[in-house]
Amino acid sequence: MRTLLQGVDTVISCDPNDRVYRNADVWFCDGKIEGIGTFAGNADKTFDCRGMILYPGFVNTHHHLYQYFTRSLERVQGMELFDWLRTLYEIWKNLNEDTVYLSSLAAMGELMRYGCTTCFDHHYVFPKGAGDLIARQMAAADELGIRFVASRGSMDLSKKDGGLPPDSVVQTIDEILADSQRLIERYHHPEKDHMHDIVLAPCSPFSVSGDLMRESAKLARAYGVRLHTHVGETRDEENYTLSRFGMRPVAYMESLGWLGEDVWYAHGIHMNDGELDQLAATGTGVAHCPCSNMKLHSGVCRVPDMLRRGVKVGLAVDGSASNDGSNMMNEIRTAYLLHRLTWGEQAPSGYELLKMATAGSAALLGREDIGSLETGKQADCFLIRREQPDLLCAELDEKDLFGNVGYHKPCDLVFVNGQLTVEGGRLMNVNEERLYRDGKREVARLLG
Ligand SMILES: [Zn+2]
């Protein structure tokens, strides 16, 4: 099956040479980009892309999809992370397969409509008897047609052990490792399937024991899967590891074997120079989540200092209860403004943030096959129409557009693995009206 995007006005490739193509054809075969230039041959399907700008699909590197159904709850709006978590766990402990399936459809649907083609999710709430939650996430991703990296998250420290979550959502280390192994063996086959991956992701230093962190790292490395957790999000967390273990967060992670090319942390805000040097030296990455960090008053990630040192940084929306949307275009715009305010001339440019959201994020997931538009890479991309009043003048600088100006509409076309998944801003494979009705019913149950 060969698909042709004919006469694309501008292709922003985000490749290592920052190539931009004008009036180019782009064609895909069997899910991969076969060429960028002038097409001669026969295509099975042709899209007229004159007057459109083509970008690589965004790669989201941190999310909690289930939180889509606890967005904007009045009772937690004034809280910071620890109190916010304690309150929301009382709702999250009632989630089930329907909550996870429908919230995954809705949140990843929103992500994809705004140009995201790969989503990583950090799911760590597994209430007793709630069913096979990761299987339901995989089903939602398959239905949407989005590339999905699921995590087997975990928590083994409840309130009675000095952690934050209630007893009913934590599990024993043996239960967690057995289910992690089951999911890796069922879904993680990168040699033949690039649509699904598994990552092991114990939740955070304050809801997980050191033993679980260590054992998860051993299991992940035995299977060659990656590791992810929250680190350096708040001062409370810093105080927690200092008072409990006598170590700063990164030193604590190092003591557990949690530094390396195969590890990336969410947030990485409260880190000193030495800790940033350690991340750079070990290839440990950071998923930057500006909206969530602002909303929860967590702080500002030292992104310019990280980039200067060569720390790998990707972009992410974080969970829907602390964003409260799932829109990578909005995340780029927010990051742009936040860092301009905080660091002035040192702030990353709009284009640097676009690359962070594409190639940079792909590197965190250890994926060389996504994040840029190049021959041989996966055909994951989105198009927006240049010729519209909203983009007058802004279109003169297509590379910086999402940071400098912002773009606030869903995409005209989105392709994942060469398949059309969004057209005219609407999901191609999911009935949006039915999703709204079913989702509303589940929200009522969960919050009721
Ligand atoms: Zn998070």
PDB file of N, CA, C and O in Angstrom, residues 226-262:
ATOM      1  N   ARG A 226      12.720  -0.393  28.862  1.00  0.00           N
ATOM      2  CA  ARG A 226      13.199   0.836  29.504  1.00  0.00           C
ATOM      3  C   ARG A 226      12.547   1.057  30.865  1.00  0.00           C
ATOM      4  O   ARG A 226      11.554   0.393  31.209  1.00  0.00           O
ATOM      5  N   LEU A 227      13.125   2.022  31.598  1.00  0.00           N
ATOM      6  CA  LEU A 227      12.686   2.319  32.964  1.00  0.00           C
ATOM      7  C   LEU A 227      12.271   3.786  33.080  1.00  0.00           C
ATOM      8  O   LEU A 227      12.936   4.666  32.535  1.00  0.00           O
ATOM      9  N   HIS A 228      11.192   3.998  33.828  1.00  0.00           N
ATOM     10  CA  HIS A 228      10.691   5.374  33.979  1.00  0.00           C
ATOM     11  C   HIS A 228      10.091   5.550  35.364  1.00  0.00           C
ATOM     12  O   HIS A 228       9.484   4.627  35.917  1.00  0.00           O
ATOM     13  N   THR A 229      10.256   6.751  35.933  1.00  0.00           N
ATOM     14  CA  THR A 229       9.606   7.080  37.202  1.00  0.00           C
ATOM     15  C   THR A 229       9.596   8.599  37.377  1.00  0.00           C
ATOM     16  O   THR A 229      10.172   9.326  36.568  1.00  0.00           O
ATOM     17  N   HIS A 230       8.893   9.071  38.410  1.00  0.00           N
ATOM     18  CA  HIS A 230       8.923  10.496  38.749  1.00  0.00           C
ATOM     19  C   HIS A 230      10.142  10.774  39.632  1.00  0.00           C
ATOM     20  O   HIS A 230      10.310  10.116  40.660  1.00  0.00           O
ATOM     21  N   VAL A 231      10.949  11.763  39.275  1.00  0.00           N
ATOM     22  CA  VAL A 231      12.071  12.186  40.139  1.00  0.00           C
ATOM     23  C   VAL A 231      12.232  13.701  40.053  1.00  0.00           C
ATOM     24  O   VAL A 231      12.140  14.277  38.966  1.00  0.00           O
ATOM     25  N   GLY A 232      12.473  14.311  41.229  1.00  0.00           N
ATOM     26  CA  GLY A 232      12.777  15.744  41.258  1.00  0.00           C
ATOM     27  C   GLY A 232      11.577  16.619  40.952  1.00  0.00           C
ATOM     28  O   GLY A 232      11.737  17.723  40.437  1.00  0.00           O
ATOM     29  N   GLU A 233      10.374  16.142  41.310  1.00  0.00           N
ATOM     30  CA  GLU A 233       9.188  16.943  40.971  1.00  0.00           C
ATOM     31  C   GLU A 233       8.966  18.079  41.965  1.00  0.00           C
ATOM     32  O   GLU A 233       8.607  19.173  41.573  1.00  0.00           O
ATOM     33  N   THR A 234       9.136  17.784  43.271  1.00  0.00           N
ATOM     34  CA  THR A 234       8.806  18.815  44.270  1.00  0.00           C
ATOM     35  C   THR A 234       9.853  18.880  45.379  1.00  0.00           C
ATOM     36  O   THR A 234      10.629  17.946  45.579  1.00  0.00           O
ATOM     37  N   ARG A 235       9.819  19.966  46.124  1.00  0.00           N
ATOM     38  CA  ARG A 235      10.663  20.092  47.325  1.00  0.00           C
ATOM     39  C   ARG A 235      10.271  19.031  48.356  1.00  0.00           C
ATOM     40  O   ARG A 235      11.120  18.520  49.090  1.00  0.00           O
ATOM     41  N   ASP A 236       8.960  18.706  48.429  1.00  0.00           N
ATOM     42  CA  ASP A 236       8.508  17.684  49.382  1.00  0.00           C
ATOM     43  C   ASP A 236       9.217  16.357  49.114  1.00  0.00           C
ATOM     44  O   ASP A 236       9.603  15.644  50.041  1.00  0.00           O
ATOM     45  N   GLU A 237       9.384  16.035  47.834  1.00  0.00           N
ATOM     46  CA  GLU A 237      10.052  14.774  47.484  1.00  0.00           C
ATOM     47  C   GLU A 237      11.524  14.830  47.898  1.00  0.00           C
ATOM     48  O   GLU A 237      12.080  13.855  48.437  1.00  0.00           O
ATOM     49  N   GLU A 238      12.154  15.983  47.652  1.00  0.00           N
ATOM     50  CA  GLU A 238      13.559  16.163  48.036  1.00  0.00           C
ATOM     51  C   GLU A 238      13.697  15.967  49.554  1.00  0.00           C
ATOM     52  O   GLU A 238      14.589  15.246  50.021  1.00  0.00           O
ATOM     53  N   ASN A 239      12.788  16.588  50.314  1.00  0.00           N
ATOM     54  CA  ASN A 239      12.833  16.451  51.772  1.00  0.00           C
ATOM     55  C   ASN A 239      12.590  15.004  52.193  1.00  0.00           C
ATOM     56  O   ASN A 239      13.173  14.513  53.164  1.00  0.00           O
ATOM     57  N   TYR A 240      11.722  14.322  51.447  1.00  0.00           N
ATOM     58  CA  TYR A 240      11.390  12.922  51.755  1.00  0.00           C
ATOM     59  C   TYR A 240      12.631  12.038  51.636  1.00  0.00           C
ATOM     60  O   TYR A 240      12.950  11.265  52.540  1.00  0.00           O
ATOM     61  N   THR A 241      13.355  12.144  50.499  1.00  0.00           N
ATOM     62  CA  THR A 241      14.520  11.250  50.335  1.00  0.00           C
ATOM     63  C   THR A 241      15.653  11.658  51.283  1.00  0.00           C
ATOM     64  O   THR A 241      16.373  10.800  51.794  1.00  0.00           O
ATOM     65  N   LEU A 242      15.774  12.975  51.546  1.00  0.00           N
ATOM     66  CA  LEU A 242      16.822  13.422  52.481  1.00  0.00           C
ATOM     67  C   LEU A 242      16.548  12.908  53.891  1.00  0.00           C
ATOM     68  O   LEU A 242      17.443  12.386  54.550  1.00  0.00           O
ATOM     69  N   SER A 243      15.284  13.032  54.330  1.00  0.00           N
ATOM     70  CA  SER A 243      15.012  12.652  55.719  1.00  0.00           C
ATOM     71  C   SER A 243      14.944  11.139  55.871  1.00  0.00           C
ATOM     72  O   SER A 243      15.330  10.590  56.889  1.00  0.00           O
ATOM     73  N   ARG A 244      14.470  10.441  54.838  1.00  0.00           N
ATOM     74  CA  ARG A 244      14.291   8.997  54.969  1.00  0.00           C
ATOM     75  C   ARG A 244      15.550   8.194  54.640  1.00  0.00           C
ATOM     76  O   ARG A 244      15.824   7.171  55.251  1.00  0.00           O
ATOM     77  N   PHE A 245      16.282   8.666  53.631  1.00  0.00           N
ATOM     78  CA  PHE A 245      17.447   7.881  53.180  1.00  0.00           C
ATOM     79  C   PHE A 245      18.771   8.641  53.328  1.00  0.00           C
ATOM     80  O   PHE A 245      19.835   8.105  53.022  1.00  0.00           O
ATOM     81  N   GLY A 246      18.682   9.916  53.729  1.00  0.00           N
ATOM     82  CA  GLY A 246      19.898  10.721  53.863  1.00  0.00           C
ATOM     83  C   GLY A 246      20.550  11.031  52.529  1.00  0.00           C
ATOM     84  O   GLY A 246      21.764  11.257  52.455  1.00  0.00           O
ATOM     85  N   MET A 247      19.752  11.019  51.470  1.00  0.00           N
ATOM     86  CA  MET A 247      20.308  11.266  50.132  1.00  0.00           C
ATOM     87  C   MET A 247      19.386  12.193  49.350  1.00  0.00           C
ATOM     88  O   MET A 247      18.161  12.142  49.532  1.00  0.00           O
ATOM     89  N   ARG A 248      19.971  12.972  48.451  1.00  0.00           N
ATOM     90  CA  ARG A 248      19.157  13.740  47.512  1.00  0.00           C
ATOM     91  C   ARG A 248      18.536  12.752  46.501  1.00  0.00           C
ATOM     92  O   ARG A 248      19.009  11.631  46.353  1.00  0.00           O
ATOM     93  N   PRO A 249      17.472  13.194  45.780  1.00  0.00           N
ATOM     94  CA  PRO A 249      16.759  12.239  44.917  1.00  0.00           C
ATOM     95  C   PRO A 249      17.633  11.490  43.905  1.00  0.00           C
ATOM     96  O   PRO A 249      17.504  10.274  43.760  1.00  0.00           O
ATOM     97  N   VAL A 250      18.557  12.185  43.238  1.00  0.00           N
ATOM     98  CA  VAL A 250      19.338  11.494  42.205  1.00  0.00           C
ATOM     99  C   VAL A 250      20.325  10.501  42.835  1.00  0.00           C
ATOM    100  O   VAL A 250      20.520   9.396  42.316  1.00  0.00           O
ATOM    101  N   ALA A 251      20.901  10.888  43.979  1.00  0.00           N
ATOM    102  CA  ALA A 251      21.799   9.942  44.668  1.00  0.00           C
ATOM    103  C   ALA A 251      21.018   8.702  45.099  1.00  0.00           C
ATOM    104  O   ALA A 251      21.511   7.570  45.002  1.00  0.00           O
ATOM    105  N   TYR A 252      19.787   8.921  45.560  1.00  0.00           N
ATOM    106  CA  TYR A 252      18.945   7.782  45.938  1.00  0.00           C
ATOM    107  C   TYR A 252      18.675   6.891  44.720  1.00  0.00           C
ATOM    108  O   TYR A 252      18.815   5.658  44.796  1.00  0.00           O
ATOM    109  N   MET A 253      18.345   7.493  43.585  1.00  0.00           N
ATOM    110  CA  MET A 253      18.097   6.700  42.377  1.00  0.00           C
ATOM    111  C   MET A 253      19.360   5.953  41.939  1.00  0.00           C
ATOM    112  O   MET A 253      19.301   4.805  41.523  1.00  0.00           O
ATOM    113  N   GLU A 254      20.498   6.605  42.079  1.00  0.00           N
ATOM    114  CA  GLU A 254      21.766   5.955  41.717  1.00  0.00           C
ATOM    115  C   GLU A 254      21.986   4.722  42.594  1.00  0.00           C
ATOM    116  O   GLU A 254      22.404   3.665  42.110  1.00  0.00           O
ATOM    117  N   SER A 255      21.655   4.857  43.880  1.00  0.00           N
ATOM    118  CA  SER A 255      21.878   3.731  44.797  1.00  0.00           C
ATOM    119  C   SER A 255      21.009   2.526  44.435  1.00  0.00           C
ATOM    120  O   SER A 255      21.288   1.406  44.832  1.00  0.00           O
ATOM    121  N   LEU A 256      19.943   2.774  43.650  1.00  0.00           N
ATOM    122  CA  LEU A 256      19.029   1.693  43.266  1.00  0.00           C
ATOM    123  C   LEU A 256      19.308   1.170  41.848  1.00  0.00           C
ATOM    124  O   LEU A 256      18.574   0.327  41.336  1.00  0.00           O
ATOM    125  N   GLY A 257      20.330   1.732  41.197  1.00  0.00           N
ATOM    126  CA  GLY A 257      20.632   1.314  39.820  1.00  0.00           C
ATOM    127  C   GLY A 257      19.774   2.007  38.781  1.00  0.00           C
ATOM    128  O   GLY A 257      19.604   1.513  37.671  1.00  0.00           O
ATOM    129  N   TRP A 258      19.236   3.175  39.154  1.00  0.00           N
ATOM    130  CA  TRP A 258      18.300   3.880  38.283  1.00  0.00           C
ATOM    131  C   TRP A 258      18.911   5.098  37.595  1.00  0.00           C
ATOM    132  O   TRP A 258      18.307   6.176  37.530  1.00  0.00           O
ATOM    133  N   LEU A 259      20.134   4.958  37.063  1.00  0.00           N
ATOM    134  CA  LEU A 259      20.704   5.959  36.162  1.00  0.00           C
ATOM    135  C   LEU A 259      21.125   5.198  34.923  1.00  0.00           C
ATOM    136  O   LEU A 259      21.550   4.048  35.024  1.00  0.00           O
ATOM    137  N   GLY A 260      21.038   5.821  33.746  1.00  0.00           N
ATOM    138  CA  GLY A 260      21.528   5.136  32.551  1.00  0.00           C
ATOM    139  C   GLY A 260      20.770   5.516  31.305  1.00  0.00           C
ATOM    140  O   GLY A 260      19.727   6.179  31.362  1.00  0.00           O
ATOM    141  N   GLU A 261      21.287   5.062  30.182  1.00  0.00           N
ATOM    142  CA  GLU A 261      20.707   5.335  28.860  1.00  0.00           C
ATOM    143  C   GLU A 261      19.276   4.830  28.741  1.00  0.00           C
ATOM    144  O   GLU A 261      18.504   5.311  27.930  1.00  0.00           O
ATOM    145  N   ASP A 262      18.947   3.802  29.537  1.00  0.00           N
ATOM    146  CA  ASP A 262      17.624   3.184  29.434  1.00  0.00           C
ATOM    147  C   ASP A 262      16.634   3.737  30.472  1.00  0.00           C
ATOM    148  O   ASP A 262      15.587   3.155  30.696  1.00  0.00           O
TER     149      ASP A 262
END
